[in-house]
């Protein structure tokens, strides 16, 4: 059957992308599927413009540049890449192959499956304030283009790392930045919190946004309410950036037959799940001392592929030839 793949990777975040590259290196017919409209996983979704500094050999790289590089690298062996399809069901068939069903009714067929689904699909927690449905063009749940906030007055709502990061990223270019947090003790890194307090960011602890005001669909101001003394303050603003966390949704994935724990899909040192032929890597997999960082997943993906290769062909080499000696990259 021509639409039967050797490997189907569910999730095209950084780990799924690199796993697809390595799968090509092992001459496996590969398909990569993601629920989001584009590849890149959490990086694309949450921090495309942030600088990543903890990948060996790359002192610093902007998130979206890393995604671009990984995407380009993944395409080296021409895998099939499908975006915008959330996988909802995975069934082992009588012949041992897998039937993979997407929410839109599409079916995919594969001899092995690698789950690189991160934390599942994600949905940001909305700003639950009356009017938020009216001023949608002034409400942001992530920032893809910092420059578009040039000379604007911005209110950032939230108290975690992401809220602090965005307030700090906007401070140099915005006219004014306000950070509104309902709590008292910020959950961000200590050093970043100190930097924020030393900056020009107007910090409003123990406050919550309670109303949005404007003309028609143009936001003009918001009202913040102090949960300590009940006072209210009006802030003139052009935009509100909301960082109230995300709901992650593993959907039906936990019912796909493999063993899981509260931390994700349980794997052994070969990235095997409890179902032969299904492997997991990246943020979704769980084992003692698992690190949920990109570098860890870039190691786990190739292990999963090597295990899949040996599952398909027990006589195959345990690992691919290193790229410097690999026939696909040899100079002519
Ligand atoms: C704000 C923030 C900053 C971070 N900074 C760093 C950093 O500086 N350095 C670092 O190393 N790490 C950082 N991380 C962690 C890093 O982003 C993750 O470790 C990494 O993204 C994991 O990659 P992944 O491919 O396993 O999962 P993800 O990036 O989560 O990608 C998983 C993909 O799977 C898809 N998916 C899920 N379920 C399905 C389904 N049912 N069907 C189809 N597709 C599905 C999702 O849509 C998603 O695209 C940060 C994370 C956050 C949130």
PDB file of N, CA and C in Angstrom, residues 233-292:
ATOM      1  N   UNK A 233      -8.303  51.770  39.383  1.00  0.00           N
ATOM      2  CA  UNK A 233      -7.446  52.716  38.654  1.00  0.00           C
ATOM      3  C   UNK A 233      -7.710  52.529  37.175  1.00  0.00           C
ATOM      4  N   UNK A 234      -7.739  53.650  36.442  1.00  0.00           N
ATOM      5  CA  UNK A 234      -7.927  53.570  34.985  1.00  0.00           C
ATOM      6  C   UNK A 234      -6.556  53.701  34.326  1.00  0.00           C
ATOM      7  N   UNK A 235      -6.261  52.820  33.389  1.00  0.00           N
ATOM      8  CA  UNK A 235      -5.003  52.942  32.632  1.00  0.00           C
ATOM      9  C   UNK A 235      -5.357  53.120  31.163  1.00  0.00           C
ATOM     10  N   UNK A 236      -4.935  54.231  30.569  1.00  0.00           N
ATOM     11  CA  UNK A 236      -5.117  54.408  29.124  1.00  0.00           C
ATOM     12  C   UNK A 236      -4.181  53.434  28.428  1.00  0.00           C
ATOM     13  N   UNK A 237      -4.708  52.674  27.491  1.00  0.00           N
ATOM     14  CA  UNK A 237      -3.861  51.652  26.862  1.00  0.00           C
ATOM     15  C   UNK A 237      -4.265  51.385  25.410  1.00  0.00           C
ATOM     16  N   UNK A 238      -3.287  50.976  24.629  1.00  0.00           N
ATOM     17  CA  UNK A 238      -3.552  50.624  23.227  1.00  0.00           C
ATOM     18  C   UNK A 238      -3.764  49.126  23.072  1.00  0.00           C
ATOM     19  N   UNK A 239      -3.153  48.357  23.957  1.00  0.00           N
ATOM     20  CA  UNK A 239      -3.232  46.899  23.794  1.00  0.00           C
ATOM     21  C   UNK A 239      -3.039  46.218  25.134  1.00  0.00           C
ATOM     22  N   UNK A 240      -3.597  45.017  25.231  1.00  0.00           N
ATOM     23  CA  UNK A 240      -3.412  44.209  26.444  1.00  0.00           C
ATOM     24  C   UNK A 240      -2.818  42.869  26.032  1.00  0.00           C
ATOM     25  N   UNK A 241      -1.739  42.504  26.703  1.00  0.00           N
ATOM     26  CA  UNK A 241      -1.110  41.209  26.437  1.00  0.00           C
ATOM     27  C   UNK A 241      -1.440  40.316  27.629  1.00  0.00           C
ATOM     28  N   UNK A 242      -2.105  39.202  27.356  1.00  0.00           N
ATOM     29  CA  UNK A 242      -2.586  38.335  28.434  1.00  0.00           C
ATOM     30  C   UNK A 242      -1.710  37.093  28.543  1.00  0.00           C
ATOM     31  N   UNK A 243      -1.214  36.860  29.728  1.00  0.00           N
ATOM     32  CA  UNK A 243      -0.411  35.657  29.988  1.00  0.00           C
ATOM     33  C   UNK A 243      -0.951  34.970  31.225  1.00  0.00           C
ATOM     34  N   UNK A 244      -2.093  34.343  31.089  1.00  0.00           N
ATOM     35  CA  UNK A 244      -2.743  33.684  32.229  1.00  0.00           C
ATOM     36  C   UNK A 244      -2.553  32.179  32.168  1.00  0.00           C
ATOM     37  N   UNK A 245      -1.536  31.746  31.473  1.00  0.00           N
ATOM     38  CA  UNK A 245      -1.260  30.314  31.384  1.00  0.00           C
ATOM     39  C   UNK A 245      -2.057  29.646  30.279  1.00  0.00           C
ATOM     40  N   UNK A 246      -1.796  28.376  30.118  1.00  0.00           N
ATOM     41  CA  UNK A 246      -2.471  27.617  29.061  1.00  0.00           C
ATOM     42  C   UNK A 246      -3.105  26.363  29.648  1.00  0.00           C
ATOM     43  N   UNK A 247      -4.150  25.952  28.964  1.00  0.00           N
ATOM     44  CA  UNK A 247      -4.717  24.636  29.292  1.00  0.00           C
ATOM     45  C   UNK A 247      -4.109  23.695  28.282  1.00  0.00           C
ATOM     46  N   UNK A 248      -3.413  22.684  28.776  1.00  0.00           N
ATOM     47  CA  UNK A 248      -2.899  21.713  27.811  1.00  0.00           C
ATOM     48  C   UNK A 248      -3.884  20.572  27.722  1.00  0.00           C
ATOM     49  N   UNK A 249      -3.992  20.056  26.533  1.00  0.00           N
ATOM     50  CA  UNK A 249      -5.027  19.062  26.318  1.00  0.00           C
ATOM     51  C   UNK A 249      -4.436  17.854  25.604  1.00  0.00           C
ATOM     52  N   UNK A 250      -4.277  16.800  26.355  1.00  0.00           N
ATOM     53  CA  UNK A 250      -3.764  15.575  25.737  1.00  0.00           C
ATOM     54  C   UNK A 250      -4.885  14.833  25.019  1.00  0.00           C
ATOM     55  N   UNK A 251      -6.090  15.360  25.144  1.00  0.00           N
ATOM     56  CA  UNK A 251      -7.222  14.773  24.441  1.00  0.00           C
ATOM     57  C   UNK A 251      -7.362  13.292  24.776  1.00  0.00           C
ATOM     58  N   UNK A 252      -7.592  12.524  23.732  1.00  0.00           N
ATOM     59  CA  UNK A 252      -7.822  11.089  23.935  1.00  0.00           C
ATOM     60  C   UNK A 252      -6.515  10.305  24.013  1.00  0.00           C
ATOM     61  N   UNK A 253      -5.385  11.019  23.873  1.00  0.00           N
ATOM     62  CA  UNK A 253      -4.080  10.344  23.740  1.00  0.00           C
ATOM     63  C   UNK A 253      -3.800   9.331  24.856  1.00  0.00           C
ATOM     64  N   UNK A 254      -4.244   9.673  26.045  1.00  0.00           N
ATOM     65  CA  UNK A 254      -3.955   8.787  27.175  1.00  0.00           C
ATOM     66  C   UNK A 254      -4.741   7.472  27.104  1.00  0.00           C
ATOM     67  N   UNK A 255      -5.681   7.428  26.175  1.00  0.00           N
ATOM     68  CA  UNK A 255      -6.459   6.181  26.017  1.00  0.00           C
ATOM     69  C   UNK A 255      -5.991   5.372  24.806  1.00  0.00           C
ATOM     70  N   UNK A 256      -4.829   5.717  24.293  1.00  0.00           N
ATOM     71  CA  UNK A 256      -4.362   5.025  23.087  1.00  0.00           C
ATOM     72  C   UNK A 256      -3.679   3.692  23.401  1.00  0.00           C
ATOM     73  N   UNK A 257      -3.671   3.307  24.653  1.00  0.00           N
ATOM     74  CA  UNK A 257      -3.230   1.959  24.991  1.00  0.00           C
ATOM     75  C   UNK A 257      -1.882   1.838  25.658  1.00  0.00           C
ATOM     76  N   UNK A 258      -1.085   2.925  25.673  1.00  0.00           N
ATOM     77  CA  UNK A 258       0.215   2.801  26.317  1.00  0.00           C
ATOM     78  C   UNK A 258       0.152   3.266  27.769  1.00  0.00           C
ATOM     79  N   UNK A 259       1.169   2.846  28.547  1.00  0.00           N
ATOM     80  CA  UNK A 259       1.209   3.223  29.964  1.00  0.00           C
ATOM     81  C   UNK A 259       1.608   4.694  30.098  1.00  0.00           C
ATOM     82  N   UNK A 260       0.971   5.368  31.029  1.00  0.00           N
ATOM     83  CA  UNK A 260       1.284   6.788  31.252  1.00  0.00           C
ATOM     84  C   UNK A 260       1.458   7.030  32.750  1.00  0.00           C
ATOM     85  N   UNK A 261       2.029   8.181  33.070  1.00  0.00           N
ATOM     86  CA  UNK A 261       2.059   8.621  34.465  1.00  0.00           C
ATOM     87  C   UNK A 261       1.551  10.049  34.458  1.00  0.00           C
ATOM     88  N   UNK A 262       1.543  10.692  35.615  1.00  0.00           N
ATOM     89  CA  UNK A 262       1.081  12.086  35.635  1.00  0.00           C
ATOM     90  C   UNK A 262       2.012  12.990  34.832  1.00  0.00           C
ATOM     91  N   UNK A 263       3.236  12.511  34.505  1.00  0.00           N
ATOM     92  CA  UNK A 263       4.200  13.335  33.777  1.00  0.00           C
ATOM     93  C   UNK A 263       4.193  13.100  32.270  1.00  0.00           C
ATOM     94  N   UNK A 264       3.488  12.075  31.803  1.00  0.00           N
ATOM     95  CA  UNK A 264       3.444  11.849  30.363  1.00  0.00           C
ATOM     96  C   UNK A 264       3.442  10.373  30.012  1.00  0.00           C
ATOM     97  N   UNK A 265       3.893  10.071  28.797  1.00  0.00           N
ATOM     98  CA  UNK A 265       3.894   8.689  28.314  1.00  0.00           C
ATOM     99  C   UNK A 265       5.165   8.004  28.817  1.00  0.00           C
ATOM    100  N   UNK A 266       4.999   6.910  29.494  1.00  0.00           N
ATOM    101  CA  UNK A 266       6.161   6.223  30.064  1.00  0.00           C
ATOM    102  C   UNK A 266       6.965   5.534  28.967  1.00  0.00           C
ATOM    103  N   UNK A 267       8.273   5.766  28.963  1.00  0.00           N
ATOM    104  CA  UNK A 267       9.155   5.113  27.989  1.00  0.00           C
ATOM    105  C   UNK A 267      10.337   4.495  28.727  1.00  0.00           C
ATOM    106  N   UNK A 268      10.964   3.502  28.082  1.00  0.00           N
ATOM    107  CA  UNK A 268      12.217   2.962  28.621  1.00  0.00           C
ATOM    108  C   UNK A 268      13.390   3.674  27.941  1.00  0.00           C
ATOM    109  N   UNK A 269      14.620   3.192  28.165  1.00  0.00           N
ATOM    110  CA  UNK A 269      15.785   3.894  27.624  1.00  0.00           C
ATOM    111  C   UNK A 269      15.866   3.801  26.096  1.00  0.00           C
ATOM    112  N   UNK A 270      15.010   2.978  25.489  1.00  0.00           N
ATOM    113  CA  UNK A 270      14.959   2.926  24.017  1.00  0.00           C
ATOM    114  C   UNK A 270      13.799   3.754  23.468  1.00  0.00           C
ATOM    115  N   UNK A 271      13.182   4.526  24.327  1.00  0.00           N
ATOM    116  CA  UNK A 271      12.039   5.378  23.973  1.00  0.00           C
ATOM    117  C   UNK A 271      10.821   4.554  23.555  1.00  0.00           C
ATOM    118  N   UNK A 272      10.810   3.278  23.963  1.00  0.00           N
ATOM    119  CA  UNK A 272       9.663   2.426  23.670  1.00  0.00           C
ATOM    120  C   UNK A 272       8.562   2.692  24.681  1.00  0.00           C
ATOM    121  N   UNK A 273       7.338   2.785  24.196  1.00  0.00           N
ATOM    122  CA  UNK A 273       6.201   2.829  25.114  1.00  0.00           C
ATOM    123  C   UNK A 273       5.855   1.373  25.445  1.00  0.00           C
ATOM    124  N   UNK A 274       4.770   1.190  26.165  1.00  0.00           N
ATOM    125  CA  UNK A 274       4.387  -0.182  26.518  1.00  0.00           C
ATOM    126  C   UNK A 274       3.735  -0.907  25.331  1.00  0.00           C
ATOM    127  N   UNK A 275       3.504  -0.189  24.222  1.00  0.00           N
ATOM    128  CA  UNK A 275       2.926  -0.839  23.036  1.00  0.00           C
ATOM    129  C   UNK A 275       4.027  -1.009  21.982  1.00  0.00           C
ATOM    130  N   UNK A 276       4.357  -2.239  21.606  1.00  0.00           N
ATOM    131  CA  UNK A 276       5.396  -2.436  20.593  1.00  0.00           C
ATOM    132  C   UNK A 276       5.063  -1.672  19.312  1.00  0.00           C
ATOM    133  N   UNK A 277       6.072  -0.949  18.802  1.00  0.00           N
ATOM    134  CA  UNK A 277       5.857  -0.186  17.561  1.00  0.00           C
ATOM    135  C   UNK A 277       5.479   1.269  17.806  1.00  0.00           C
ATOM    136  N   UNK A 278       5.193   1.618  19.066  1.00  0.00           N
ATOM    137  CA  UNK A 278       4.909   3.035  19.395  1.00  0.00           C
ATOM    138  C   UNK A 278       6.001   3.551  20.332  1.00  0.00           C
ATOM    139  N   UNK A 279       6.561   4.696  19.968  1.00  0.00           N
ATOM    140  CA  UNK A 279       7.661   5.293  20.734  1.00  0.00           C
ATOM    141  C   UNK A 279       7.249   6.719  21.114  1.00  0.00           C
ATOM    142  N   UNK A 280       7.923   7.289  22.093  1.00  0.00           N
ATOM    143  CA  UNK A 280       7.623   8.680  22.462  1.00  0.00           C
ATOM    144  C   UNK A 280       8.934   9.407  22.747  1.00  0.00           C
ATOM    145  N   UNK A 281       8.954  10.705  22.459  1.00  0.00           N
ATOM    146  CA  UNK A 281      10.157  11.514  22.720  1.00  0.00           C
ATOM    147  C   UNK A 281       9.740  12.961  22.940  1.00  0.00           C
ATOM    148  N   UNK A 282      10.675  13.756  23.464  1.00  0.00           N
ATOM    149  CA  UNK A 282      10.372  15.166  23.722  1.00  0.00           C
ATOM    150  C   UNK A 282       9.573  15.326  25.008  1.00  0.00           C
ATOM    151  N   UNK A 283       8.929  16.480  25.138  1.00  0.00           N
ATOM    152  CA  UNK A 283       8.244  16.825  26.393  1.00  0.00           C
ATOM    153  C   UNK A 283       7.192  15.805  26.825  1.00  0.00           C
ATOM    154  N   UNK A 284       6.623  15.088  25.883  1.00  0.00           N
ATOM    155  CA  UNK A 284       5.517  14.159  26.231  1.00  0.00           C
ATOM    156  C   UNK A 284       5.994  12.905  26.943  1.00  0.00           C
ATOM    157  N   UNK A 285       7.266  12.551  26.788  1.00  0.00           N
ATOM    158  CA  UNK A 285       7.695  11.267  27.351  1.00  0.00           C
ATOM    159  C   UNK A 285       8.138  11.446  28.806  1.00  0.00           C
ATOM    160  N   UNK A 286       8.059  10.366  29.539  1.00  0.00           N
ATOM    161  CA  UNK A 286       8.381  10.431  30.968  1.00  0.00           C
ATOM    162  C   UNK A 286       9.280   9.267  31.355  1.00  0.00           C
ATOM    163  N   UNK A 287      10.347   9.604  32.075  1.00  0.00           N
ATOM    164  CA  UNK A 287      11.260   8.611  32.663  1.00  0.00           C
ATOM    165  C   UNK A 287      12.003   9.338  33.776  1.00  0.00           C
ATOM    166  N   UNK A 288      12.660   8.631  34.675  1.00  0.00           N
ATOM    167  CA  UNK A 288      13.314   9.324  35.789  1.00  0.00           C
ATOM    168  C   UNK A 288      14.323  10.365  35.297  1.00  0.00           C
ATOM    169  N   UNK A 289      14.287  11.538  35.885  1.00  0.00           N
ATOM    170  CA  UNK A 289      15.173  12.665  35.569  1.00  0.00           C
ATOM    171  C   UNK A 289      14.984  13.236  34.159  1.00  0.00           C
ATOM    172  N   UNK A 290      13.846  13.013  33.570  1.00  0.00           N
ATOM    173  CA  UNK A 290      13.534  13.584  32.256  1.00  0.00           C
ATOM    174  C   UNK A 290      13.623  15.110  32.327  1.00  0.00           C
ATOM    175  N   UNK A 291      14.315  15.722  31.351  1.00  0.00           N
ATOM    176  CA  UNK A 291      14.397  17.192  31.297  1.00  0.00           C
ATOM    177  C   UNK A 291      13.508  17.685  30.165  1.00  0.00           C
ATOM    178  N   UNK A 292      12.620  18.613  30.463  1.00  0.00           N
ATOM    179  CA  UNK A 292      11.731  19.127  29.418  1.00  0.00           C
ATOM    180  C   UNK A 292      12.364  20.352  28.769  1.00  0.00           C
TER     181      UNK A 292
END
